[in-house]
């Protein structure tokens, strides 16, 4: 157990430093929200432009020099090749093979308890516990509080991957970006009994260097994932026997994609629009949370101003903390919606007024809450 005491002055100093960092978070949130709206509109315009473009459908065994430099939709099949891990004599057919190595190791966990002391100080007690788990990365035990829990300094084997090079869609070579999309769908490889020279044991499609049921620290287990061939669709610009991104005329944004089934251009665009909408809202929520956290940190010193007062200090602290939490939420919501609305006013004026209406609702609820609280107090 570690014990650390911080005086009232030290706590206040830490809170003031946190408030400065919170101010930085709020400042960062504004351009992030603004950029997110611009990026969303740009992606949407790019997708709508592609939807209107003439896009001939060709098969993966067809060559047509007249289509070079044009946007095309290609239906074909990803060609499988023989992929081999020479270390353990694992062989399969596919376009991508990944070896994942994990080692059984100690992991340190900490739990901190905080209590207020007389005069507004604070004492923190940190307790440490240890457990064993499988991890694909090396856990350093040099900083562990207890010296009797030690991990090996290195892993006996490393994770590794093999891929078809080049990765072919029929007669067409996939560039790296499309190759990554093709490899994204994988499945666990079924393994056979290992060779006696490896001294490994097979259990549940994984190789173990020790007992699968009761492993010791330093034991490893190895599993494999494989991406198979099969149907695929590419939407990109044809360049001889390969592809390049489509560059939108209106936004200058690049676009190319691959799906692991035969699809129409309309369906692909529909999926891309849905994905763009989803990530736009994720980033909006992220920007709001970033601003809210910043606001809470800026107001962090307020709840502890009366901590040094005996008995009443803790109660007043709790009341102020709840008020700061609620007020920061409304202010962050107002500023976030306003930033999004102004960005839409710049990028897409029609929808801006709807979002600004959301900001008005936030500030209206805030004013209503203040009025209600005032009425109750009176």
Coordinates of C-alpha atoms in Angstrom, one line a residue:
X1 CA 0.0 0.0 0.0
X2 CA 1.2 3.5 -0.8
X3 CA 0.0 6.6 1.1
X4 CA 0.2 10.1 -0.1
X5 CA -0.9 13.3 1.7
X6 CA -1.7 16.6 -0.2
X7 CA -2.3 19.8 1.7
X8 CA -5.1 22.2 1.0
X9 CA -2.8 24.5 -0.8
X10 CA -1.4 21.7 -2.9
X11 CA -4.9 20.5 -3.9
X12 CA -5.9 24.0 -4.9
X13 CA -2.7 24.4 -6.9
X14 CA -3.5 21.1 -8.7
X15 CA -7.0 22.2 -9.4
X16 CA -5.8 25.5 -10.9
X17 CA -3.4 23.6 -13.2
X18 CA -6.3 21.3 -14.1
X19 CA -8.4 24.4 -14.9
X20 CA -5.7 25.7 -17.3
X21 CA -5.7 22.3 -19.0
X22 CA -9.5 22.3 -19.2
X23 CA -9.4 25.7 -20.9
X24 CA -7.1 24.1 -23.5
X25 CA -9.6 21.3 -24.0
X26 CA -12.4 23.7 -24.6
X27 CA -10.3 25.7 -27.1
X28 CA -9.4 22.4 -28.9
X29 CA -13.1 21.3 -29.0
X30 CA -14.2 24.3 -31.1
X31 CA -12.0 23.6 -34.2
X32 CA -12.6 19.9 -33.9
X33 CA -16.4 20.4 -34.1
X34 CA -16.0 22.8 -36.9
X35 CA -13.7 20.5 -38.9
X36 CA -16.0 17.6 -38.4
X37 CA -19.0 19.4 -39.9
X38 CA -16.9 20.5 -42.9
X39 CA -15.5 17.0 -43.4
X40 CA -19.0 15.5 -43.2
X41 CA -20.4 17.8 -45.8
X42 CA -17.4 17.2 -48.1
X43 CA -17.8 13.5 -47.9
X44 CA -21.5 13.7 -48.6
X45 CA -20.9 15.9 -51.7
X46 CA -18.3 13.5 -52.9
X47 CA -20.6 10.5 -52.6
X48 CA -23.4 12.3 -54.4
X49 CA -21.1 13.2 -57.2
X50 CA -20.0 9.6 -57.6
X51 CA -23.7 8.6 -57.6
X52 CA -24.3 10.8 -60.6
X53 CA -21.1 9.7 -62.4
X54 CA -21.3 7.3 -65.3
X55 CA -19.8 4.1 -63.9
X56 CA -19.7 1.0 -66.2
X57 CA -19.8 -2.5 -64.6
X58 CA -16.9 -4.8 -65.7
X59 CA -15.9 -8.2 -64.7
X60 CA -12.5 -9.1 -63.2
X61 CA -11.4 -10.9 -66.4
X62 CA -12.2 -8.1 -68.8
X63 CA -9.7 -5.6 -70.1
X64 CA -10.9 -2.4 -71.8
X65 CA -8.2 0.2 -72.4
X66 CA -10.8 2.8 -73.3
X67 CA -11.9 2.8 -69.6
X68 CA -8.5 3.8 -68.3
X69 CA -8.9 6.8 -66.0
X70 CA -12.6 6.3 -65.7
X71 CA -14.6 5.4 -62.6
X72 CA -15.6 1.7 -62.8
X73 CA -17.5 -0.9 -60.7
X74 CA -15.7 -4.2 -60.8
X75 CA -17.2 -7.5 -59.8
X76 CA -14.8 -10.3 -59.3
X77 CA -13.2 -12.9 -57.0
X78 CA -10.1 -12.5 -54.8
X79 CA -7.5 -15.1 -55.7
X80 CA -6.2 -17.3 -53.0
X81 CA -2.6 -18.3 -52.7
X82 CA -0.6 -20.7 -50.4
X83 CA 0.4 -18.9 -47.2
X84 CA 2.9 -20.7 -44.9
X85 CA 4.3 -20.0 -41.4
X86 CA 7.7 -21.8 -41.7
X87 CA 8.3 -21.6 -37.9
X88 CA 5.4 -24.0 -37.1
X89 CA 4.7 -25.5 -40.5
X90 CA 1.2 -24.0 -40.7
X91 CA -0.1 -23.8 -44.3
X92 CA -3.4 -22.6 -45.7
X93 CA -5.0 -21.0 -48.7
X94 CA -6.1 -17.4 -48.5
X95 CA -5.0 -13.8 -49.1
X96 CA -3.8 -13.0 -45.6
X97 CA -2.5 -15.1 -42.7
X98 CA -1.9 -13.6 -39.2
X99 CA -0.1 -15.4 -36.3
X100 CA -1.0 -14.0 -32.9
X101 CA 1.3 -14.9 -30.1
X102 CA 0.3 -14.3 -26.4
X103 CA 2.3 -15.0 -23.3
X104 CA 0.9 -15.7 -19.8
X105 CA 2.1 -12.9 -17.6
X106 CA 1.6 -11.1 -14.3
X107 CA -0.4 -7.8 -14.4
X108 CA -0.5 -5.2 -11.6
X109 CA -3.8 -3.6 -10.7
X110 CA -4.2 -0.5 -8.4
X111 CA -7.1 0.8 -6.4
X112 CA -7.0 4.3 -4.8
X113 CA -9.1 5.4 -1.9
X114 CA -9.3 9.1 -1.1
X115 CA -10.4 10.7 2.2
X116 CA -10.5 14.4 3.3
X117 CA -8.4 15.5 6.3
X118 CA -8.7 18.3 8.8
X119 CA -7.8 21.7 7.3
X120 CA -8.9 20.8 3.7
X121 CA -6.1 18.4 3.0
X122 CA -6.4 15.0 1.3
X123 CA -4.9 11.6 1.9
X124 CA -4.7 9.0 -0.9
X125 CA -4.1 5.3 -0.2
X126 CA -3.3 3.1 -3.1
X127 CA -3.6 -0.7 -2.9
X128 CA -2.0 -3.1 -5.4
X129 CA -3.2 -6.5 -6.4
X130 CA -1.8 -8.9 -9.0
X131 CA -3.4 -11.4 -11.5
X132 CA -2.2 -13.5 -14.4
X133 CA -3.6 -13.2 -17.9
X134 CA -2.7 -13.8 -21.5
X135 CA -1.3 -10.8 -23.3
X136 CA -0.1 -10.3 -26.9
X137 CA 2.3 -7.5 -25.7
X138 CA 5.1 -7.8 -23.2
X139 CA 4.2 -6.5 -19.7
X140 CA 7.1 -5.0 -17.9
X141 CA 7.3 -6.0 -14.3
X142 CA 10.3 -3.7 -13.5
X143 CA 7.9 -1.1 -12.0
X144 CA 5.8 -3.6 -9.9
X145 CA 5.5 -2.7 -6.2
X146 CA 6.0 -6.3 -5.2
X147 CA 9.2 -7.9 -6.4
X148 CA 7.9 -11.4 -6.1
X149 CA 5.8 -11.0 -9.3
X150 CA 8.2 -11.1 -12.3
X151 CA 7.6 -11.5 -16.0
X152 CA 10.1 -12.7 -18.6
X153 CA 12.1 -9.9 -20.3
X154 CA 11.1 -11.0 -23.8
X155 CA 8.7 -13.2 -25.7
X156 CA 10.0 -16.5 -27.2
X157 CA 8.0 -15.9 -30.4
X158 CA 6.6 -12.8 -32.1
X159 CA 3.4 -12.2 -33.9
X160 CA 3.7 -12.2 -37.7
X161 CA 1.6 -12.0 -40.8
X162 CA 1.9 -13.1 -44.4
X163 CA -0.1 -11.9 -47.4
X164 CA -0.6 -12.6 -51.1
X165 CA 1.7 -10.2 -53.0
X166 CA 0.2 -9.0 -55.2
X167 CA -3.4 -9.5 -54.0
X168 CA -5.4 -10.1 -57.2
X169 CA -9.0 -9.5 -58.0
X170 CA -9.2 -11.6 -61.1
X171 CA -6.6 -10.0 -63.4
X172 CA -6.4 -6.7 -61.5
X173 CA -3.8 -5.9 -58.8
X174 CA -5.2 -4.3 -55.6
X175 CA -3.4 -1.2 -54.3
X176 CA -2.5 -1.2 -50.6
X177 CA -5.6 0.7 -49.4
X178 CA -8.0 -1.7 -51.1
X179 CA -5.8 -4.7 -50.1
X180 CA -6.3 -3.6 -46.4
X181 CA -10.1 -3.6 -46.9
X182 CA -9.9 -7.1 -48.5
X183 CA -8.0 -8.4 -45.5
X184 CA -10.3 -6.9 -42.9
X185 CA -12.7 -9.9 -42.9
X186 CA -11.0 -12.9 -41.4
X187 CA -11.7 -16.1 -39.5
X188 CA -10.0 -18.3 -37.0
X189 CA -7.8 -20.9 -38.8
X190 CA -8.4 -24.6 -37.8
X191 CA -5.1 -26.1 -36.7
X192 CA -3.8 -29.6 -36.9
X193 CA -1.5 -31.3 -34.3
X194 CA 1.9 -29.6 -34.2
X195 CA 5.1 -31.4 -35.2
X196 CA 6.9 -33.0 -32.2
X197 CA 9.9 -30.7 -32.7
X198 CA 7.9 -27.6 -31.7
X199 CA 7.0 -29.1 -28.3
X200 CA 3.6 -27.5 -28.5
X201 CA 0.2 -28.8 -27.5
X202 CA -3.0 -28.3 -29.5
X203 CA -6.1 -27.2 -27.6
X204 CA -9.2 -25.3 -29.0
X205 CA -7.5 -24.2 -32.3
X206 CA -4.5 -22.8 -30.4
X207 CA -1.0 -24.0 -29.7
X208 CA 0.3 -24.0 -26.1
X209 CA 3.9 -24.3 -24.9
X210 CA 2.7 -25.5 -21.5
X211 CA -0.5 -26.9 -20.0
X212 CA -3.6 -25.3 -21.6
X213 CA -5.6 -25.9 -18.3
X214 CA -3.0 -24.6 -15.9
X215 CA -0.4 -22.4 -17.6
X216 CA 2.6 -21.0 -15.9
X217 CA 4.0 -17.4 -16.2
X218 CA 6.1 -17.4 -19.4
X219 CA 4.0 -19.9 -21.3
X220 CA 2.8 -18.9 -24.8
X221 CA -0.2 -19.7 -26.9
X222 CA -0.4 -19.2 -30.6
X223 CA -3.5 -18.7 -32.8
X224 CA -4.0 -17.9 -36.5
X225 CA -6.5 -15.8 -38.4
X226 CA -6.9 -16.1 -42.2
X227 CA -8.6 -14.0 -44.8
X228 CA -10.1 -16.1 -47.5
X229 CA -10.7 -15.2 -51.2
X230 CA -14.2 -14.9 -52.7
X231 CA -16.5 -12.4 -54.2
X232 CA -15.6 -8.7 -54.0
X233 CA -16.6 -5.4 -55.5
X234 CA -14.3 -2.5 -56.2
X235 CA -15.5 1.1 -56.9
X236 CA -12.5 3.1 -58.1
X237 CA -10.8 4.5 -61.1
X238 CA -9.3 2.0 -63.5
X239 CA -5.6 2.4 -64.2
X240 CA -4.4 -0.4 -66.5
X241 CA -4.4 -3.6 -64.4
X242 CA -4.9 -1.8 -61.1
X243 CA -6.9 1.0 -59.5
X244 CA -6.5 4.5 -58.1
X245 CA -8.8 6.8 -56.1
X246 CA -11.5 8.8 -57.7
X247 CA -10.9 12.6 -57.1
X248 CA -14.1 14.5 -56.7
X249 CA -14.4 17.6 -58.9
X250 CA -16.3 19.6 -56.3
X251 CA -14.3 18.7 -53.1
X252 CA -11.0 17.3 -54.4
X253 CA -11.5 14.5 -52.0
X254 CA -10.2 11.0 -52.8
X255 CA -12.5 8.0 -52.8
X256 CA -12.1 4.2 -53.4
X257 CA -13.6 1.3 -51.7
X258 CA -13.9 -2.5 -51.7
X259 CA -16.7 -4.7 -50.4
X260 CA -16.5 -8.5 -49.9
X261 CA -19.5 -9.3 -52.0
X262 CA -21.0 -8.3 -55.3
X263 CA -23.0 -5.0 -54.9
X264 CA -24.4 -2.2 -57.0
X265 CA -23.0 1.3 -57.0
X266 CA -26.2 2.6 -55.5
X267 CA -26.0 0.2 -52.6
X268 CA -22.4 1.0 -51.9
X269 CA -23.1 4.8 -51.9
X270 CA -26.0 4.2 -49.5
X271 CA -23.7 2.3 -47.1
X272 CA -21.0 5.0 -47.3
X273 CA -23.6 7.7 -46.6
X274 CA -24.8 5.8 -43.6
X275 CA -21.2 5.4 -42.4
X276 CA -20.5 9.1 -42.9
X277 CA -23.6 10.0 -40.8
X278 CA -22.7 7.6 -38.0
X279 CA -19.1 8.9 -37.7
X280 CA -20.3 12.5 -37.9
X281 CA -22.5 12.0 -34.9
X282 CA -19.7 10.1 -33.0
X283 CA -17.4 13.0 -33.5
X284 CA -20.1 15.5 -32.5
X285 CA -20.6 13.6 -29.3
X286 CA -16.8 13.4 -28.8
X287 CA -16.5 17.2 -29.3
X288 CA -19.3 17.8 -26.8
X289 CA -17.8 15.5 -24.2
X290 CA -14.4 17.1 -24.7
X291 CA -15.9 20.5 -24.1
X292 CA -17.9 19.3 -21.1
X293 CA -14.8 17.8 -19.5
X294 CA -13.0 21.0 -20.1
X295 CA -15.8 23.0 -18.5
X296 CA -15.7 20.7 -15.4
X297 CA -12.0 21.1 -15.1
X298 CA -12.2 24.9 -15.4
X299 CA -14.7 25.0 -12.6
X300 CA -12.7 22.4 -10.6
X301 CA -11.4 24.8 -8.0
X302 CA -14.9 26.1 -7.0
X303 CA -16.2 23.1 -5.0
X304 CA -13.1 23.0 -2.8
X305 CA -13.0 26.7 -1.8
X306 CA -14.7 26.0 1.5
X307 CA -13.2 22.5 2.1
X308 CA -11.2 23.8 5.1
X309 CA -14.4 24.8 7.0
X310 CA -15.2 22.0 9.6
X311 CA -18.4 20.0 9.1
X312 CA -20.1 22.4 6.7
X313 CA -17.2 22.4 4.2
X314 CA -17.9 18.9 2.8
X315 CA -21.7 19.6 2.5
X316 CA -21.1 22.8 0.7
X317 CA -18.5 21.1 -1.5
X318 CA -21.1 18.5 -2.6
X319 CA -23.8 21.1 -3.4
X320 CA -21.4 23.2 -5.4
X321 CA -20.1 20.0 -7.2
X322 CA -23.6 19.1 -8.3
X323 CA -24.3 22.6 -9.5
X324 CA -21.0 22.7 -11.5
X325 CA -21.8 19.4 -13.1
X326 CA -25.2 20.5 -14.3
X327 CA -24.2 24.0 -15.3
X328 CA -21.2 22.7 -17.2
X329 CA -23.4 20.3 -19.1
X330 CA -25.7 23.0 -20.3
X331 CA -22.9 25.4 -21.2
X332 CA -21.0 22.7 -23.1
X333 CA -24.2 21.7 -24.9
X334 CA -25.0 25.3 -25.8
X335 CA -21.5 26.0 -27.1
X336 CA -21.3 22.7 -29.0
X337 CA -24.7 23.1 -30.7
X338 CA -23.8 26.7 -31.5
X339 CA -20.5 25.7 -33.1
X340 CA -22.1 23.0 -35.1
X341 CA -24.9 25.4 -36.2
X342 CA -22.5 28.1 -37.3
X343 CA -20.4 25.5 -39.1
X344 CA -23.5 24.3 -40.9
X345 CA -24.4 27.9 -41.6
X346 CA -21.0 28.2 -43.4
X347 CA -21.0 24.8 -45.1
X348 CA -24.8 24.0 -45.5
X349 CA -27.0 27.0 -44.6
X350 CA -30.4 25.1 -44.8
X351 CA -29.8 22.8 -41.8
X352 CA -28.0 25.4 -39.8
X353 CA -31.2 26.9 -38.4
X354 CA -32.4 23.5 -37.1
X355 CA -29.1 22.9 -35.2
X356 CA -29.1 26.5 -33.8
X357 CA -32.6 25.7 -32.6
X358 CA -31.1 22.9 -30.6
X359 CA -28.7 25.4 -29.0
X360 CA -31.7 27.6 -28.1
X361 CA -33.4 24.6 -26.4
X362 CA -30.3 24.0 -24.3
X363 CA -30.1 27.6 -23.2
X364 CA -33.9 27.7 -22.6
X365 CA -33.7 24.6 -20.4
X366 CA -30.8 26.2 -18.5
X367 CA -32.7 29.4 -17.9
X368 CA -35.8 27.4 -16.9
X369 CA -33.8 25.4 -14.4
X370 CA -32.4 28.6 -12.8
X371 CA -35.8 30.1 -12.5
X372 CA -37.2 26.9 -10.9
X373 CA -34.4 26.8 -8.4
X374 CA -34.8 30.4 -7.6
X375 CA -38.6 29.9 -7.0
X376 CA -37.9 27.0 -4.6
X377 CA -35.3 29.0 -2.6
X378 CA -37.8 31.9 -2.2

